[in-house]
Coordinates of C-alpha atoms and ligand atoms in Angstrom, one line a residue:
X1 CA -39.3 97.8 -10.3
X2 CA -41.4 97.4 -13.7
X3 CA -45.4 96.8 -12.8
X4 CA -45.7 93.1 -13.3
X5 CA -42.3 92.6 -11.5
X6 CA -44.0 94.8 -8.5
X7 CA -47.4 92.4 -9.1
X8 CA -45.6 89.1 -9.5
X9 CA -43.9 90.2 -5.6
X10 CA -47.1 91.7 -3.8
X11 CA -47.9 88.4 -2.4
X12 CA -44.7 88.5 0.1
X13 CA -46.0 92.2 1.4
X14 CA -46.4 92.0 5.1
X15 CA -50.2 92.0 5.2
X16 CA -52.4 89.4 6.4
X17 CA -55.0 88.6 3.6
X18 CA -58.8 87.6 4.8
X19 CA -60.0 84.6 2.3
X20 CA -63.2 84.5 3.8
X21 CA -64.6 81.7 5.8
X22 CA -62.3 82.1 8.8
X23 CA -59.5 81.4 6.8
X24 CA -56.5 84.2 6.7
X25 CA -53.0 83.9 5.1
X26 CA -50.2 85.4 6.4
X27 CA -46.7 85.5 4.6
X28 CA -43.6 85.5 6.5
X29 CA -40.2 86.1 6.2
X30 CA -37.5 83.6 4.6
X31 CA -33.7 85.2 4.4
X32 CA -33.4 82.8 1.0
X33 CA -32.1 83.8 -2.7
X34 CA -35.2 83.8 -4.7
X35 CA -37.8 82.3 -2.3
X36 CA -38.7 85.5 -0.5
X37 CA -42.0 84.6 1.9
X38 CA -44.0 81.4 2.9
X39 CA -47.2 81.6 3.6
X40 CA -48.8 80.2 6.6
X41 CA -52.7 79.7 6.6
X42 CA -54.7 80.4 10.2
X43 CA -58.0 79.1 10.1
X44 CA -59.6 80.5 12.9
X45 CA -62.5 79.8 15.4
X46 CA -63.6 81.3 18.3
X47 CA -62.3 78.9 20.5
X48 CA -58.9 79.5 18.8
X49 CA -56.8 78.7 15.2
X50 CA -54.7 76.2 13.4
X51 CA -52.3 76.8 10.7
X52 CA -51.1 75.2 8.1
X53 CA -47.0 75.2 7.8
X54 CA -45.5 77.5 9.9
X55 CA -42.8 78.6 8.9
X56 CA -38.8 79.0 9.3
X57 CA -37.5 78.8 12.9
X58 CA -35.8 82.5 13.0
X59 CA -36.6 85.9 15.0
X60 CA -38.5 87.9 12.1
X61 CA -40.6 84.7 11.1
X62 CA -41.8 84.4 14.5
X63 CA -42.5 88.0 15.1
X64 CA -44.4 88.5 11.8
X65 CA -46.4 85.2 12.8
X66 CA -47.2 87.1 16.5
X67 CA -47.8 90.5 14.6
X68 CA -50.1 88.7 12.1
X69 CA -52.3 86.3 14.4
X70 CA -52.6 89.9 16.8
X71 CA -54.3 91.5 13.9
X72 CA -56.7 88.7 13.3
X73 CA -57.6 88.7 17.4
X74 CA -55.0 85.8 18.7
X75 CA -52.1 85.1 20.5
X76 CA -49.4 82.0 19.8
X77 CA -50.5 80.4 22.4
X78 CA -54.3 80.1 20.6
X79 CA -52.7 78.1 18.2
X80 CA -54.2 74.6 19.0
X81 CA -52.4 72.8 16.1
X82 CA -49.9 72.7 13.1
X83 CA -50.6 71.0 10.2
X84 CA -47.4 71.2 8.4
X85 CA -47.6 69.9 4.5
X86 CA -43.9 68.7 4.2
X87 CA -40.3 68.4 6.2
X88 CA -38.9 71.4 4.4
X89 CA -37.1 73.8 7.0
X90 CA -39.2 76.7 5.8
X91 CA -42.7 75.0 6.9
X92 CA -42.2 72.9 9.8
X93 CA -39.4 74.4 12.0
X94 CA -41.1 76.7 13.2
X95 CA -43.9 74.3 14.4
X96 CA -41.1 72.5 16.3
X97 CA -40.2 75.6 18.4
X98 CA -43.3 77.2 18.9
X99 CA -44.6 73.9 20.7
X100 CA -41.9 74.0 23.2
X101 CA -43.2 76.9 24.4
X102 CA -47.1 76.6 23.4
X103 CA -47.7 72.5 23.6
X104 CA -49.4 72.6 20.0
X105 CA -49.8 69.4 18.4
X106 CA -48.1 68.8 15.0
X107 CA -49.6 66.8 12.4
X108 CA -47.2 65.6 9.2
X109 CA -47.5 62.9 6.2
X110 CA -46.7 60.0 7.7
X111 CA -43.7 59.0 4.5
X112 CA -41.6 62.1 5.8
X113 CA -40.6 59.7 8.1
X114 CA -37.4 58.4 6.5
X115 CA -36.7 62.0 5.7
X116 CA -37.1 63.1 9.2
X117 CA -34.0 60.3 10.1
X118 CA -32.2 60.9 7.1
X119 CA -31.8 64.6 7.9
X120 CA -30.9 64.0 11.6
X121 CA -28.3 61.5 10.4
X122 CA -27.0 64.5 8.0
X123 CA -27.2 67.0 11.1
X124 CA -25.1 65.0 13.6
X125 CA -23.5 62.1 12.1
X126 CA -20.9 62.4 9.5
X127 CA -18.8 65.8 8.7
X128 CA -19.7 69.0 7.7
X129 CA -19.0 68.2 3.8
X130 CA -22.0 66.0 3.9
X131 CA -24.8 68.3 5.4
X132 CA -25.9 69.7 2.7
X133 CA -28.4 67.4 0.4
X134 CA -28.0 66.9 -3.0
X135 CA -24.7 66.8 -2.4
X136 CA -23.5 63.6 -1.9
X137 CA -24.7 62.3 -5.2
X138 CA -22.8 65.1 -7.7
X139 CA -20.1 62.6 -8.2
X140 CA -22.9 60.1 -9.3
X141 CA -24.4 62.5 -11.7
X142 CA -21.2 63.8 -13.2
X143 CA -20.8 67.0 -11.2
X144 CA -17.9 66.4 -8.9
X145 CA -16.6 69.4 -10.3
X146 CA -19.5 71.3 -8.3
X147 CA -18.3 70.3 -4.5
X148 CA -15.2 71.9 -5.1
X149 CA -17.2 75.4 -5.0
X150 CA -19.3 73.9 -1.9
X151 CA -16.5 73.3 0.0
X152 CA -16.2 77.5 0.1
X153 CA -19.7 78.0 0.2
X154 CA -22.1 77.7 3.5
X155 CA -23.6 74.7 3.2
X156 CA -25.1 74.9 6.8
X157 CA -28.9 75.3 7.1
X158 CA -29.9 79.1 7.9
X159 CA -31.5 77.8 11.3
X160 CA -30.5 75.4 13.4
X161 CA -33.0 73.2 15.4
X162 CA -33.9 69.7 16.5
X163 CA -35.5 68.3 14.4
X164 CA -38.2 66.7 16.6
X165 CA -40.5 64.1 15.8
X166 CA -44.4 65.4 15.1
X167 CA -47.4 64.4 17.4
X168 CA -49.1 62.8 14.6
X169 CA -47.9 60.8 11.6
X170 CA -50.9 61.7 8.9
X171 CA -51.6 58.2 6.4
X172 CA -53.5 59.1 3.1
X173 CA -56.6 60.1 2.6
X174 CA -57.4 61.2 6.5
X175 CA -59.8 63.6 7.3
X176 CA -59.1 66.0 9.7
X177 CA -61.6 67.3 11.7
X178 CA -61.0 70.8 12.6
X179 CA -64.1 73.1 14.4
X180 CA -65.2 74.8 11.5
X181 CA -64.6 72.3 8.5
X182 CA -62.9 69.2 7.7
X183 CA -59.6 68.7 5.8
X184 CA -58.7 65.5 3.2
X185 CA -55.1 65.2 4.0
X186 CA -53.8 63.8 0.4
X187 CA -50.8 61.9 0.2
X188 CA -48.6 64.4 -2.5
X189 CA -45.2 62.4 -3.3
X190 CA -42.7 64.3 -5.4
X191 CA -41.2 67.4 -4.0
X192 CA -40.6 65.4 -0.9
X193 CA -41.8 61.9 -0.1
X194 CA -44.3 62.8 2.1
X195 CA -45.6 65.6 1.3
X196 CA -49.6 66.6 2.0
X197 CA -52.4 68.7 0.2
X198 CA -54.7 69.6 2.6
X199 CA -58.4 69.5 0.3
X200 CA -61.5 71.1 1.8
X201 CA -64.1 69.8 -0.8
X202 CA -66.9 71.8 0.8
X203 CA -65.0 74.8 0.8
X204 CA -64.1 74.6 -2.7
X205 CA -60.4 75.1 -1.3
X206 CA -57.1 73.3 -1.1
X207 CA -53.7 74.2 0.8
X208 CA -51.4 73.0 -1.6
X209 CA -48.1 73.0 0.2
X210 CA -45.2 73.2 -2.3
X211 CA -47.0 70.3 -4.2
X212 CA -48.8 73.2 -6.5
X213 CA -47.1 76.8 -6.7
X214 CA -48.6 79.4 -8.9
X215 CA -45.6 81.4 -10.3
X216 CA -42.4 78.9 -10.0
X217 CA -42.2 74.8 -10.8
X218 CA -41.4 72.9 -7.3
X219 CA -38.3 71.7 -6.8
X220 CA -38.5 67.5 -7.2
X221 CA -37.2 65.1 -4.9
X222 CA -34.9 67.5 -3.2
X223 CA -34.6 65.4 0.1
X224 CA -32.6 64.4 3.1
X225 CA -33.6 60.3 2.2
X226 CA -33.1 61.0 -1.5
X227 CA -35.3 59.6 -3.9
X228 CA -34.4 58.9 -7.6
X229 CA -38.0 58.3 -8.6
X230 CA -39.3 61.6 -7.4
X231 CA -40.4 63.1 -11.3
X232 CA -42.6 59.9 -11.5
X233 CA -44.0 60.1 -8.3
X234 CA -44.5 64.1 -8.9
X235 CA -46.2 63.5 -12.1
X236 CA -49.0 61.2 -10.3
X237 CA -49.2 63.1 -8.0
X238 CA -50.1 66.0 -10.1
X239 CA -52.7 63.6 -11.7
X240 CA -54.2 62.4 -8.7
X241 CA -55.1 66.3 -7.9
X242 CA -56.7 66.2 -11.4
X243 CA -58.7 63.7 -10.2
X244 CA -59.9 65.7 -7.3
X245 CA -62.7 68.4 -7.9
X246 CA -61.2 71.8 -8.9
X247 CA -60.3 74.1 -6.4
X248 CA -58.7 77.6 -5.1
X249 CA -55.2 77.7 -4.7
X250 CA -53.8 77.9 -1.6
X251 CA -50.0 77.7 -1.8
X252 CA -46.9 78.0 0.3
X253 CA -45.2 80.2 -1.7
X254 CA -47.0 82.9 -4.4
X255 CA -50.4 84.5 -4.8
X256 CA -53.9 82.9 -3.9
X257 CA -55.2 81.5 -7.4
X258 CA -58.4 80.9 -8.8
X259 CA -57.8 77.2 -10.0
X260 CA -55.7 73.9 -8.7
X261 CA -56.4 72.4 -12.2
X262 CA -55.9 75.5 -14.5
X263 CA -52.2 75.2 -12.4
X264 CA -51.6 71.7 -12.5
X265 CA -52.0 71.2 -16.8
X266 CA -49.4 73.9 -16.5
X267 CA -46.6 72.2 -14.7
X268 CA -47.6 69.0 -16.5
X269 CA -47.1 71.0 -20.0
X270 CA -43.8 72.3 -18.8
X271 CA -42.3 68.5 -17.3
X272 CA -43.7 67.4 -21.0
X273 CA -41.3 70.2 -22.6
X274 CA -38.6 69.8 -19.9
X275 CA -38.7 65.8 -20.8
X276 CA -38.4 66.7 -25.0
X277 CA -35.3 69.0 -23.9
X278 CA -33.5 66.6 -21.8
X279 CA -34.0 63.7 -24.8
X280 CA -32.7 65.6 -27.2
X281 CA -29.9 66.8 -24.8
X282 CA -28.7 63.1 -24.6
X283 CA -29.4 62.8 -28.4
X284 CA -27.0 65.2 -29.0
X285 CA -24.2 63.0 -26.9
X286 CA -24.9 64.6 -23.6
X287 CA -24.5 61.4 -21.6
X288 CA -24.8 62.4 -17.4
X289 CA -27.1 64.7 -15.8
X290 CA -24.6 67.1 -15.4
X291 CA -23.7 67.5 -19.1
X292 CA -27.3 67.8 -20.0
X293 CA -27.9 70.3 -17.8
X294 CA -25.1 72.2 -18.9
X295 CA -27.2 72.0 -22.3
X296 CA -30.4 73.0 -21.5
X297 CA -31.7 76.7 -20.4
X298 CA -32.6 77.6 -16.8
X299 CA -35.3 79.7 -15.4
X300 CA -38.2 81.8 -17.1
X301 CA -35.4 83.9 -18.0
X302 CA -33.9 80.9 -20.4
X303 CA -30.3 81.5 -18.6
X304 CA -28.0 79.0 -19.5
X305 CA -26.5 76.9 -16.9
X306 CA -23.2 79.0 -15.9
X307 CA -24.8 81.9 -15.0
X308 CA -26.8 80.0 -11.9
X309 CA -25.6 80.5 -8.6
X310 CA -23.8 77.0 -7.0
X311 CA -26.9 76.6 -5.4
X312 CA -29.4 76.7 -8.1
X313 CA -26.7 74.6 -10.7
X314 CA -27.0 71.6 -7.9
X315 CA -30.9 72.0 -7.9
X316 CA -30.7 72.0 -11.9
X317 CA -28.3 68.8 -12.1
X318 CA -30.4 67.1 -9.8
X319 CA -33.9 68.3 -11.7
X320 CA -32.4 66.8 -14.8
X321 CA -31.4 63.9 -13.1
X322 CA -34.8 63.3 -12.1
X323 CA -36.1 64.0 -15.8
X324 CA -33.2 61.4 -17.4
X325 CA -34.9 58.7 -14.6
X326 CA -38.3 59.1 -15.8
X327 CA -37.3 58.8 -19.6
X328 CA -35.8 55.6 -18.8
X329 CA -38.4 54.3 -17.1
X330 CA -40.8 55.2 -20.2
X331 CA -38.2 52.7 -22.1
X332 CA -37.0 55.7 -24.2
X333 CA -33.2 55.8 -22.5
X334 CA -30.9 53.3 -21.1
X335 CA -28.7 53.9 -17.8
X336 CA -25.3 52.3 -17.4
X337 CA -22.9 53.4 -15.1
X338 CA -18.9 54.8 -16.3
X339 CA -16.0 53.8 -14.9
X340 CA -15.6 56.9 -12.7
X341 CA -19.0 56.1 -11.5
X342 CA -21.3 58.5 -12.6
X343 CA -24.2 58.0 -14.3
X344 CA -24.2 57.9 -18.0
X345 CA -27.6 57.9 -20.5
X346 CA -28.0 56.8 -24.1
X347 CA -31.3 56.8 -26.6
X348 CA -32.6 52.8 -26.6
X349 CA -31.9 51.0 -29.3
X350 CA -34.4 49.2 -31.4
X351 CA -35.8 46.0 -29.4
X352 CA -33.6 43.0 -30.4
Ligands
ZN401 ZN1 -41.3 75.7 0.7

């Protein structure tokens, strides 16, 4: 492995880090392509800790989450709450389990609600074909030809639990009191619904969830409920953190960072290129999501779309998607729907 390749993976080591102030972050284990680690932040008192997400319900997240809390002086059962940023299997199924046996309380946003009901529905409602998200709406954005390859693939989630209500629906803009600071739980829309930043203005900190990730752009809007507005909602989002005072990076997945706002003009440059590339895609005649994505490159690497796994080409139609959406809002495309149903974009003609 080259040195910044080594670097750019030292975050996902099995090490808990000490960020000072009673605040520790400890990666663990996720057995998915690409997204290696999630890190779960203890802040920790005397009297005992809470975390932030926590984690994927399977054996080796669990024991690196026991193995971790031991080296900072705690037990499982010390945990007093979870305060999980988003619905996402990787940060709050662990929570779920861990209270059966621990009675912790578990805080989420209060709008992951209709993704909480949505992905029941998906778990033990309709067949198997339809358990997977995203899927469902590739004959609406021109991919059919993608389900034929899911109906091979596992399409199951890697753990299965039940997926339990929370404690405590969090609204925006609640301040949570823990013992040794208080948290602004800020209402992040975009890679889910009801996603939360947890801010600690005195602290000079924020636990960004998946809202703000250092070394990859979040995923947008990929959700049980579905939400075809999810790049607007994202982009204000990212604005509204502007508006916040700067801050260290805490984030689910990647390296602690020095700067929220050094991050967030990134990812807003990058949706500004994305947004040119997808215009000129449907300049160029490609009319659904799917075509365009087929035209523009994927990954730092610049792959083109073929050589993504199944998974990552549903993630990149439905990114696209959610890039054609916002250009139509902003006036500068026009959505009709084709006779086979599926979505179909062309430039707006000159007002009339
Ligand atoms: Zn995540």
């Amino acid at each position: 492995m080259s040195h910044a390749a080594a670097d750019r993976y030292a975050w996902i080591e099995p090490d808990v880090e000490d960020l000072g102030g009673g605040v520790y972050r400890i990666p663990l284990p996720l057995p998915l392509e690409g997204l290696k680690a999630v890190n779960v932040y203890a802040i920790a008192d005397p009297g005992g800790v809470d975390l932030i997400d926590a984690g994927i319900a399977l054996g080796p997240a669990r024991e690196r989450l026991t193995a971790g809390l031991r080296q900072i002086g705690y037990e499982l059962g010390d945990v007093r709450n979870f305060f999980v940023t988003h619905i996402h299997i990787d940060h709050y199924s662990l929570a779920i389990e861990l209270r059966r046996a621990f009675h912790s309380v578990i805080s989420l946003g209060e709008d992951e609600r209709a993704n909480l009901i949505a992905t029941r529905e998906l778990m033990n409602g309709r067949g198997s074909t339809e358990r997977f998200f995203g899927f469902d709406s590739l004959a609406r954005l021109g991919a059919a030809e993608l389900t034929a390859g899911l109906d091979a693939a596992d399409r199951r989630p890697p753990a299965v639990i039940e997926w339990e209500d929370p404690d405590r629906w969090v609204p925006d803009g609640a301040d949570l009191d823990l013992r040794t600071r208080t948290l602004r739980a800020v209402h992040t829309p975009g890679h889910t619904r009801g996603h939360l930043v947890f801010h600690d203005a005195a602290a000079q900190i924020m636990f960004a969830g998946d809202h703000v990730l250092p070394q990859i752009t979040p995923s947008i809007g990929f959700e049980a409920a579905g939400n075809r507005m999810a790049l607007r909602d994202y982009l204000s989002s990212l604005g509204k953190t502007l508006a916040l005072p700067d801050a260290r990076l805490l984030p689910a997945h990647g390296p602690v960072t020095v700067s929220t706002h050094a991050r967030v003009n990134e990812l807003l440059a990058h949706h500004d290129l994305r947004l040119a590339e997808t215009l000129s895609a449907v300049q160029a005649g490609h009319a659904t999501p799917y075509e365009a994505a087929k035209a523009i490159r994927w990954t730092r690497r610049e792959r083109v779309f073929s050589e993504l796994d199944l998974f990552s080409q549903i993630l990149a139609v439905n990114e696209t998607a959610a890039h054609l959406e916002v250009l139509a809002v902003r006036g500068q495309l026009t959505r009709e729907t084709s006779a086979e149903g599926a979505d179909v974009y062309q430039v707006a003609g000159p007002e009339s």
